[in-house]
Short mmCIF file of C-alpha atoms in Angstrom, two decimals:
data_model
loop_
_atom_site.label_atom_id
_atom_site.label_comp_id
_atom_site.label_asym_id
_atom_site.label_seq_id
_atom_site.Cartn_x
_atom_site.Cartn_y
_atom_site.Cartn_z
CA MET A 27 65.33 55.96 41.20
CA GLY A 28 66.26 57.32 44.61
CA LEU A 29 64.91 56.35 48.01
CA LEU A 30 63.64 59.89 48.50
CA ASP A 31 62.29 60.75 45.06
CA ASN A 32 59.51 63.37 45.24
CA LYS A 33 60.19 64.01 48.93
CA VAL A 34 60.97 67.43 50.40
CA ALA A 35 63.35 67.81 53.34
CA LEU A 36 63.98 70.78 55.61
CA ILE A 37 67.44 70.56 57.20
CA THR A 38 68.52 72.98 59.92
CA GLY A 39 72.14 73.95 60.44
CA ALA A 40 72.77 72.80 56.87
CA GLY A 41 75.15 75.59 55.93
CA GLN A 42 78.25 73.59 56.89
CA GLY A 43 79.56 70.39 58.44
CA LEU A 44 77.28 67.45 59.10
CA GLY A 45 74.19 69.40 58.11
CA GLU A 46 75.73 70.19 54.74
CA GLY A 47 76.75 66.56 54.31
CA THR A 48 73.23 65.45 55.16
CA ALA A 49 71.81 67.82 52.56
CA HIS A 50 74.08 66.36 49.87
CA ALA A 51 73.15 62.80 50.84
CA LEU A 52 69.40 63.41 50.82
CA ALA A 53 69.59 65.32 47.55
CA ALA A 54 71.62 62.53 45.94
CA ASP A 55 68.80 60.12 46.81
CA GLY A 56 66.20 62.30 45.14
CA ALA A 57 64.91 64.69 47.80
CA ALA A 58 64.41 68.39 47.25
CA VAL A 59 66.30 69.97 50.13
CA VAL A 60 65.79 73.24 51.97
CA ILE A 61 69.05 74.51 53.44
CA ALA A 62 68.09 76.34 56.62
CA ASP A 63 70.92 78.10 58.41
CA ILE A 64 71.48 81.09 60.67
CA SER A 65 74.07 82.25 58.11
CA PRO A 66 72.34 83.27 54.86
CA ALA A 67 75.68 83.18 53.02
CA ASN A 68 76.43 79.62 54.12
CA ALA A 69 72.93 78.48 53.20
CA ARG A 70 73.17 80.04 49.75
CA LYS A 71 76.56 78.46 49.08
CA VAL A 72 75.34 74.96 49.89
CA ALA A 73 72.15 75.44 47.88
CA ASP A 74 74.14 76.81 44.93
CA ASP A 75 76.52 73.83 45.05
CA LEU A 76 73.59 71.42 45.00
CA THR A 77 71.82 73.28 42.21
CA ALA A 78 75.01 73.29 40.15
CA ALA A 79 75.12 69.50 40.58
CA GLY A 80 71.61 69.20 39.18
CA ARG A 81 69.85 68.83 42.54
CA SER A 82 66.76 70.65 43.74
CA ALA A 83 67.68 72.97 46.60
CA LEU A 84 66.56 76.18 48.26
CA ALA A 85 68.34 78.35 50.84
CA VAL A 86 66.49 79.99 53.72
CA ALA A 87 67.90 82.07 56.55
CA CYS A 88 66.59 80.70 59.84
CA ASP A 89 67.45 81.11 63.51
CA VAL A 90 65.75 78.07 65.02
CA ARG A 91 65.52 79.80 68.40
CA ASP A 92 62.99 82.22 66.86
CA ARG A 93 59.59 80.59 66.29
CA THR A 94 58.58 83.31 63.85
CA ALA A 95 61.66 82.61 61.73
CA VAL A 96 60.98 78.87 61.86
CA ASP A 97 57.36 79.36 60.80
CA ALA A 98 58.56 81.50 57.89
CA ALA A 99 61.07 78.85 56.79
CA VAL A 100 58.38 76.17 56.83
CA ALA A 101 55.97 78.41 54.92
CA THR A 102 58.64 79.14 52.31
CA THR A 103 59.36 75.43 51.95
CA VAL A 104 55.72 74.54 51.34
CA SER A 105 55.19 77.52 49.05
CA GLU A 106 58.17 76.54 46.90
CA PHE A 107 57.72 72.77 46.79
CA GLY A 108 54.08 72.21 47.74
CA ARG A 109 54.83 69.76 50.55
CA LEU A 110 57.14 68.85 53.43
CA ASP A 111 57.99 65.23 54.19
CA ILE A 112 61.23 65.22 56.19
CA LEU A 113 62.61 67.37 59.00
CA VAL A 114 66.25 67.08 60.07
CA ASN A 115 67.13 68.99 63.25
CA ASN A 116 70.88 69.55 63.23
CA ALA A 117 71.31 73.22 64.21
CA MET A 118 73.19 73.78 67.48
CA THR A 119 75.65 76.22 69.02
CA LEU A 120 78.67 74.76 70.80
CA ARG A 121 80.98 76.28 73.40
CA PHE A 122 83.76 74.39 75.15
CA VAL A 123 84.13 75.42 78.79
CA PRO A 124 85.02 73.58 82.03
CA PHE A 125 81.89 72.99 84.08
CA GLU A 126 83.09 75.13 86.99
CA ASP A 127 83.45 78.06 84.60
CA ALA A 128 80.15 77.55 82.78
CA THR A 129 77.43 80.11 83.34
CA SER A 130 73.68 79.84 83.34
CA ASP A 131 73.75 81.77 80.08
CA ASP A 132 75.93 79.03 78.56
CA LEU A 133 73.34 76.46 79.56
CA LEU A 134 70.43 78.55 78.31
CA ASP A 135 72.20 79.22 75.00
CA ALA A 136 72.72 75.48 74.51
CA TYR A 137 69.09 74.73 75.31
CA ARG A 138 67.72 77.50 73.11
CA SER A 139 69.68 76.45 70.05
CA SER A 140 69.18 72.71 70.49
CA VAL A 141 66.13 71.84 72.58
CA LEU A 142 64.03 74.91 71.82
CA GLY A 143 65.15 74.88 68.19
CA THR A 144 64.13 71.24 67.81
CA PHE A 145 60.87 71.92 69.64
CA ASN A 146 60.08 74.90 67.38
CA CYS A 147 60.84 73.04 64.17
CA MET A 148 58.88 69.91 65.07
CA GLN A 149 55.82 71.90 66.09
CA ALA A 150 55.95 74.11 62.99
CA CYS A 151 56.36 71.14 60.65
CA PHE A 152 53.78 68.92 62.32
CA PRO A 153 50.72 69.79 60.18
CA HIS A 154 52.65 68.96 57.01
CA LEU A 155 54.28 65.83 58.40
CA ARG A 156 50.91 64.56 59.60
CA GLU A 157 49.50 64.83 56.08
CA ARG A 158 52.11 62.44 54.70
CA GLY A 159 53.31 60.26 57.55
CA GLY A 160 56.57 62.17 57.62
CA LYS A 161 60.01 61.63 59.08
CA VAL A 162 61.89 63.52 61.78
CA VAL A 163 65.60 62.97 62.40
CA ASN A 164 67.16 64.74 65.38
CA PHE A 165 70.90 64.98 65.99
CA GLY A 166 72.25 63.80 69.34
CA SER A 167 75.85 63.61 70.51
CA ASN A 168 78.34 61.27 72.14
CA ALA A 169 79.02 64.18 74.49
CA GLY A 170 75.64 63.47 76.02
CA THR A 171 75.59 59.68 75.87
CA GLU A 172 79.13 59.36 77.26
CA GLY A 173 79.81 62.66 79.02
CA GLY A 174 82.23 64.98 77.27
CA ALA A 175 84.77 67.06 79.21
CA THR A 176 84.26 70.84 78.83
CA MET A 177 80.94 70.06 77.11
CA ALA A 178 78.50 69.85 80.03
CA THR A 179 75.98 72.37 78.71
CA TYR A 180 76.10 70.89 75.22
CA ALA A 181 75.77 67.36 76.61
CA ALA A 182 72.77 68.31 78.73
CA ALA A 183 71.00 69.89 75.77
CA LYS A 184 71.69 66.96 73.47
CA GLU A 185 70.36 64.44 75.98
CA ALA A 186 67.26 66.61 76.40
CA VAL A 187 66.74 66.32 72.65
CA ARG A 188 66.82 62.53 72.99
CA GLY A 189 64.18 62.68 75.71
CA LEU A 190 62.04 65.00 73.60
CA THR A 191 62.43 62.63 70.66
CA LYS A 192 61.16 59.63 72.61
CA ALA A 193 58.16 61.52 73.98
CA VAL A 194 57.15 62.93 70.59
CA ALA A 195 57.67 59.55 68.90
CA THR A 196 55.18 58.09 71.38
CA GLU A 197 52.59 60.76 70.55
CA TRP A 198 53.06 60.96 66.78
CA GLY A 199 53.19 57.27 65.97
CA ARG A 200 49.43 57.26 65.44
CA TYR A 201 49.93 59.68 62.55
CA GLY A 202 52.52 57.49 60.87
CA ILE A 203 55.29 59.97 61.74
CA THR A 204 58.59 58.47 62.88
CA VAL A 205 60.94 60.45 65.12
CA ASN A 206 64.47 59.15 65.64
CA VAL A 207 67.93 60.30 66.74
CA ILE A 208 71.30 59.90 65.09
CA VAL A 209 74.40 60.23 67.27
CA PRO A 210 77.26 60.88 64.84
CA THR A 211 80.97 61.43 65.08
CA GLY A 212 81.92 63.07 61.83
CA SER A 213 84.31 65.54 60.30
CA SER A 214 83.00 69.08 60.69
CA PRO A 215 84.22 72.59 61.54
CA ALA A 216 83.40 71.88 65.20
CA TRP A 217 85.50 68.71 65.14
CA GLU A 218 88.41 70.56 63.54
CA ARG A 219 88.31 73.12 66.37
CA VAL A 220 88.40 70.31 68.93
CA LYS A 221 91.15 68.45 67.09
CA ALA A 222 93.38 71.53 66.93
CA GLY A 223 93.57 71.63 70.72
CA LEU A 224 94.32 67.94 71.27
CA THR A 225 97.65 66.28 71.98
CA ASP A 226 98.50 63.13 70.01
CA GLU A 227 97.57 61.06 73.05
CA GLN A 228 94.21 62.81 73.40
CA LEU A 229 93.51 62.38 69.69
CA ASP A 230 94.26 58.65 69.93
CA LYS A 231 91.82 58.44 72.84
CA MET A 232 89.15 60.29 70.87
CA LEU A 233 89.57 57.86 67.99
CA GLU A 234 89.34 54.79 70.22
CA ARG A 235 86.93 52.75 68.13
CA PRO A 236 87.09 49.79 65.73
CA ILE A 237 86.91 52.10 62.70
CA LYS A 238 89.70 54.53 63.54
CA ARG A 239 88.59 57.66 61.75
CA MET A 240 85.89 60.27 61.91
CA GLY A 241 82.84 59.73 59.75
CA HIS A 242 82.49 61.34 56.34
CA PRO A 243 79.65 63.91 56.45
CA VAL A 244 77.97 62.53 53.31
CA ASP A 245 78.97 58.90 52.99
CA ASP A 246 78.94 57.87 56.65
CA ILE A 247 76.55 60.27 58.38
CA GLY A 248 74.30 61.57 55.63
CA ARG A 249 73.44 58.12 54.33
CA ILE A 250 72.18 57.03 57.73
CA VAL A 251 69.94 60.09 57.76
CA VAL A 252 68.72 58.95 54.32
CA PHE A 253 67.82 55.59 55.86
CA LEU A 254 65.95 57.26 58.74
CA SER A 255 64.14 59.45 56.20
CA SER A 256 63.15 56.58 53.93
CA PRO A 257 60.46 53.87 53.96
CA TYR A 258 63.12 51.40 55.14
CA SER A 259 62.81 52.87 58.65
CA ASP A 260 59.00 52.93 58.78
CA TYR A 261 58.91 50.49 61.72
CA MET A 262 61.48 52.38 63.79
CA THR A 263 60.63 55.30 66.03
CA GLY A 264 61.94 56.79 69.26
CA ARG A 265 65.28 55.10 68.64
CA THR A 266 68.89 56.28 68.70
CA LEU A 267 71.31 55.15 66.00
CA PHE A 268 75.03 55.57 66.70
CA ALA A 269 77.10 56.44 63.63
CA ASP A 270 80.42 56.57 65.43
CA GLY A 271 82.65 53.86 64.00
CA GLY A 272 81.85 51.62 66.96
CA ARG A 273 82.92 54.12 69.64
CA SER A 274 79.79 53.50 71.70
CA LYS A 275 80.65 49.77 71.70
CA PHE A 276 83.13 50.53 74.47
CA ARG A 277 80.71 52.49 76.64
#
């Protein structure tokens, strides 16, 4: 028996990285997972991998910035599985640029993919989550909670997601819906791009934490999303959980 047996989860940005790891973790605990990604090929690959492992999975192409596309993804989910219990908002674009070189378009792009995307998905899923006292897990970032160099637009958007989370948690508690944030530091394509440009000294600084490694997408990050998606977190809402090997302990 899994913690999420008979539950259905829609996961955005699940075609790679931490979103993919989250999909594997939720599926391993019994959930049927919908792999929503802007890349149809990436979504299909993850769904095929899960199906080959005996899990229940469906791929949908979805640009979370587009409300029509989000509505279609939700409709497909409910049509295929008959319900929707869990929403995981992970999708986000990321561009590294010094603040003095950042443009208003950079900021708007970050907000559209993260804040607007999260807004669109939560609103579209709300009728189904309300039926079942559902779960929402939004992804934050240490870039926002600490302040990440060359990541000002990304940091601003991620902190806006945390504010949105707290406000919606306050409103939706009466429906039995919990809305929480996970702030992870995990291995992902985005992390590999960052790592490639770091000196040894910079890498040591990045890994300054009691557990001196990046989190595994499934075992370290995905399993915390499982917790936030399960009955074990029913009395938690509007909260931020740091899955960062203790990095935030020093901040």
